Amino acid sequence: GDSVTQMEGPVTLSEEAFLTINCTYTATGYPSLFWYVQYPGEGLQLLLKATKADDKGSNKGFEATYRKETTSFHLEKGSVQVSDSAVYFCALSRGGRRALTFGSGTRLQVQP
Amino acid sequence: ETGVTQTPRHLVMGMTNKKSLKCEQHLGHNAMYWYKQSAKKPLELMFVYNFKEQTENNSVPSRFSPECPNSSHLFLHLHTLQPEDSALYLCASSQDTGGGTDSPLHFGNGTRLTVT
C-alpha cells in the first residue's frame, strides 16, 4: 500500500538557519505530493503541493521539488523564523482518491 | 473562523461512557473525513463521506460510529473506548471535484480525547 516516511523530529534550529525536512514515499502510479503544516493548537493547513515529476511547490519561503527518481519530496527553507515552529506533514494522493496518505509529521522548533 | 469547526476541543471519558464528537464545515464542501492523530504515528484516515454517503471505512473498530446527516455536519459517536484510543481526532472537508490535487483538505482544530 501507499506510505510516506518522514525524518523523525524534533528538528531544532536557530533563527535564520537553513531547513531541510526529508520525505520519501511509496506508491504505485504518479501520486500528487503535499506538505501540510500544523501550528500549536490548530488543525493542519496546506503549505504547498506538486502534481508531477520535477514540479516545484512553493509558499511562504518554503519549497519542495517532486523527485520521481528518488521518490522524494524534501521540504526546504533558506532562513527559518520563530513563527515557523510547527509540525510539518508530508502526504500523497493517488489519482482520483480523495483521501490523503500522511507521514508521521516532523516537529520543527526554531529558537531566537 | 477556520471554516471547519470541531466541538468539544477537549474530552475526557471513561471506558463505559458514550460521547459524540461534532464537526461542522462552512465551506460548501461535499466530502468530509475523520482522521486520528497519535504521537509519533502517521495521521490515520478513519472514515470518508462524500455527499453524505460513506465511501471509506479504514478498518475502524465498531466502538467508533460515524454519522453524516448532511454535507455540512459530521459526527463521531464513541462508546466503550479503550485507553489506547486517546488521541487528537481531526475532522476535514474538501470540495468534491473528483481529484485530490485541486481539492485540498481543510482541517478543524481537532478534539483532544482522553480515555481513562
XYZ file of C-alpha atoms in Angstrom:
228
model
C 0.000 0.000 0.000
C 0.890 3.665 -0.106
C 3.172 5.060 2.564
C 5.045 8.236 3.435
C 8.215 8.313 5.531
C 9.480 11.463 7.207
C 12.556 12.166 9.267
C 11.935 11.966 12.993
C 11.961 15.139 14.969
C 12.192 17.341 16.703
C 14.358 19.434 14.424
C 15.795 22.333 16.420
C 17.290 25.295 14.566
C 18.333 28.832 15.307
C 16.540 31.695 13.587
C 17.782 32.315 10.009
C 19.180 28.782 9.688
C 18.581 26.631 6.601
C 15.874 23.987 6.918
C 15.527 20.600 5.267
C 12.886 18.071 6.261
C 13.192 14.806 4.358
C 10.203 12.969 2.917
C 10.135 9.820 0.807
C 7.133 7.924 -0.440
C 5.998 4.562 -1.738
C 3.072 4.484 -4.137
C 2.067 3.000 -7.467
C 1.479 5.275 -10.406
C 2.050 9.001 -10.252
C 0.820 10.463 -6.972
C 0.451 14.129 -6.159
C 2.552 15.264 -3.209
C 1.777 17.746 -0.455
C 3.222 19.403 2.602
C 0.821 20.374 5.380
C 1.719 22.407 8.477
C 0.127 22.215 11.932
C 0.688 25.168 14.256
C 0.224 24.611 18.012
C -3.409 24.036 18.960
C -4.619 24.079 15.372
C -5.536 21.674 12.596
C -3.425 21.043 9.509
C -3.148 23.625 6.719
C -1.963 23.031 3.168
C 1.509 24.577 2.744
C 2.413 23.557 -0.815
C 1.873 20.857 -3.407
C 3.323 19.344 -6.594
C 1.377 17.255 -9.046
C 4.003 15.771 -11.385
C 7.667 14.895 -11.564
C 10.115 17.821 -11.390
C 7.356 20.210 -10.276
C 8.400 22.604 -7.534
C 5.814 23.678 -4.997
C 6.469 26.872 -3.057
C 4.747 29.039 -0.459
C 5.826 31.397 2.350
C 9.503 30.842 1.515
C 9.183 27.043 1.668
C 9.956 24.905 -1.379
C 9.788 21.232 -2.284
C 10.617 19.505 -5.574
C 8.904 16.320 -6.746
C 11.746 13.851 -7.470
C 10.359 10.700 -9.028
C 13.749 9.053 -9.473
C 14.368 9.163 -5.731
C 10.653 9.092 -4.709
C 11.279 12.138 -2.542
C 9.666 15.490 -1.759
C 12.006 17.198 0.708
C 10.886 20.469 2.274
C 13.386 23.360 2.353
C 13.506 26.933 3.547
C 16.521 29.200 3.295
C 16.004 31.168 6.507
C 13.606 29.987 9.203
C 11.810 32.213 11.689
C 10.491 31.528 15.176
C 6.991 31.689 13.708
C 7.793 28.636 11.544
C 7.807 26.441 14.655
C 5.168 23.800 13.950
C 4.685 20.179 12.914
C 5.145 19.507 9.200
C 3.374 16.603 7.462
C 4.249 15.143 4.083
C 1.348 13.494 2.229
C 0.436 11.903 -1.069
C -2.715 11.462 -3.117
C -3.146 8.839 -5.829
C -5.330 9.734 -8.775
C -8.985 10.310 -8.063
C -8.845 9.001 -4.498
C -9.622 11.977 -2.325
C -8.203 10.683 0.944
C -4.563 11.556 1.535
C -1.873 9.272 2.976
C 0.147 11.175 5.578
C 3.536 10.703 7.176
C 4.042 10.833 10.937
C 4.959 14.506 10.988
C 8.200 16.306 11.880
C 8.246 18.858 14.674
C 10.316 21.969 13.951
C 11.469 24.181 16.808
C 13.111 27.490 15.894
C 14.959 29.294 18.653
C 15.563 33.069 18.627
C -13.344 31.454 11.523
C -11.460 28.391 10.344
C -14.207 27.077 8.085
C -14.223 23.719 9.856
C -15.355 23.789 13.479
C -14.961 20.886 15.885
C -16.518 20.508 19.327
C -15.615 19.884 22.015
C -11.923 20.884 21.976
C -11.162 18.543 24.864
C -12.995 15.455 26.111
C -12.240 13.104 28.976
C -14.337 9.963 29.180
C -14.361 6.662 30.993
C -14.338 3.363 29.162
C -18.042 2.795 29.810
C -19.198 6.242 28.699
C -20.915 7.210 25.476
C -19.998 10.536 23.892
C -20.044 12.194 20.486
C -17.660 14.439 18.599
C -19.124 17.052 16.278
C -17.749 18.640 13.128
C -19.316 21.398 11.041
C -17.950 22.926 7.862
C -18.978 26.278 6.404
C -17.123 25.944 3.112
C -19.780 24.385 0.903
C -17.730 21.192 0.553
C -19.214 17.813 -0.229
C -16.592 15.462 1.227
C -15.837 15.080 4.945
C -13.289 12.977 6.813
C -12.297 11.758 10.250
C -8.575 11.338 10.978
C -6.866 10.104 14.160
C -3.599 11.760 15.202
C -1.459 9.856 17.706
C 2.020 10.822 18.842
C 4.834 9.671 16.522
C 2.444 7.819 14.194
C 1.199 8.748 10.729
C -2.094 10.520 10.590
C -4.646 7.699 10.286
C -7.627 8.032 7.998
C -10.735 6.631 9.703
C -13.787 7.466 7.571
C -14.642 9.328 4.373
C -18.065 10.670 3.428
C -18.962 12.052 0.029
C -22.369 13.663 -0.467
C -23.449 12.146 2.891
C -22.547 8.617 1.796
C -19.732 6.721 3.480
C -17.157 5.878 0.837
C -14.336 4.624 3.022
C -14.024 2.866 6.368
C -10.393 2.177 7.120
C -10.950 -0.945 9.252
C -12.041 1.150 12.206
C -13.348 -0.739 15.287
C -17.105 -0.642 15.755
C -16.756 1.311 19.011
C -16.341 4.299 16.659
C -19.574 5.039 14.797
C -19.717 7.915 12.283
C -22.815 9.781 11.208
C -23.182 12.295 8.380
C -26.717 13.739 8.295
C -25.824 16.273 5.588
C -22.775 17.563 3.740
C -22.076 20.209 6.390
C -22.133 18.051 9.521
C -20.195 15.011 10.620
C -20.352 13.199 13.953
C -18.243 10.508 15.561
C -20.127 8.534 18.209
C -17.934 6.878 20.815
C -18.743 4.016 23.193
C -16.771 1.531 25.287
C -13.474 3.045 24.216
C -10.046 1.840 25.327
C -7.200 3.931 26.773
C -5.256 3.431 23.525
C -7.991 5.349 21.735
C -6.748 8.524 23.433
C -5.613 10.838 20.622
C -6.393 14.012 18.713
C -9.338 13.441 16.368
C -9.308 15.686 13.346
C -12.176 16.433 11.016
C -11.516 17.655 7.474
C -13.512 18.596 4.400
C -12.822 19.075 0.711
C -14.690 20.105 -2.410
C -15.866 17.164 -4.442
C -14.072 17.675 -7.733
C -13.123 14.090 -8.336
C -9.448 14.521 -7.590
C -7.137 15.296 -4.679
C -4.824 17.766 -6.401
C -7.229 20.652 -6.839
C -9.213 19.826 -3.752
C -7.030 20.315 -0.684
C -8.226 19.230 2.719
C -9.380 21.877 5.187
C -8.946 20.724 8.767
C -10.607 21.665 12.017
C -8.572 22.228 15.181
C -9.381 18.776 16.483
C -10.813 17.230 19.643
C -8.269 16.035 22.195
C -9.752 12.813 23.594
C -8.528 11.162 26.770
C -9.956 7.772 27.748
C -9.487 6.878 31.403
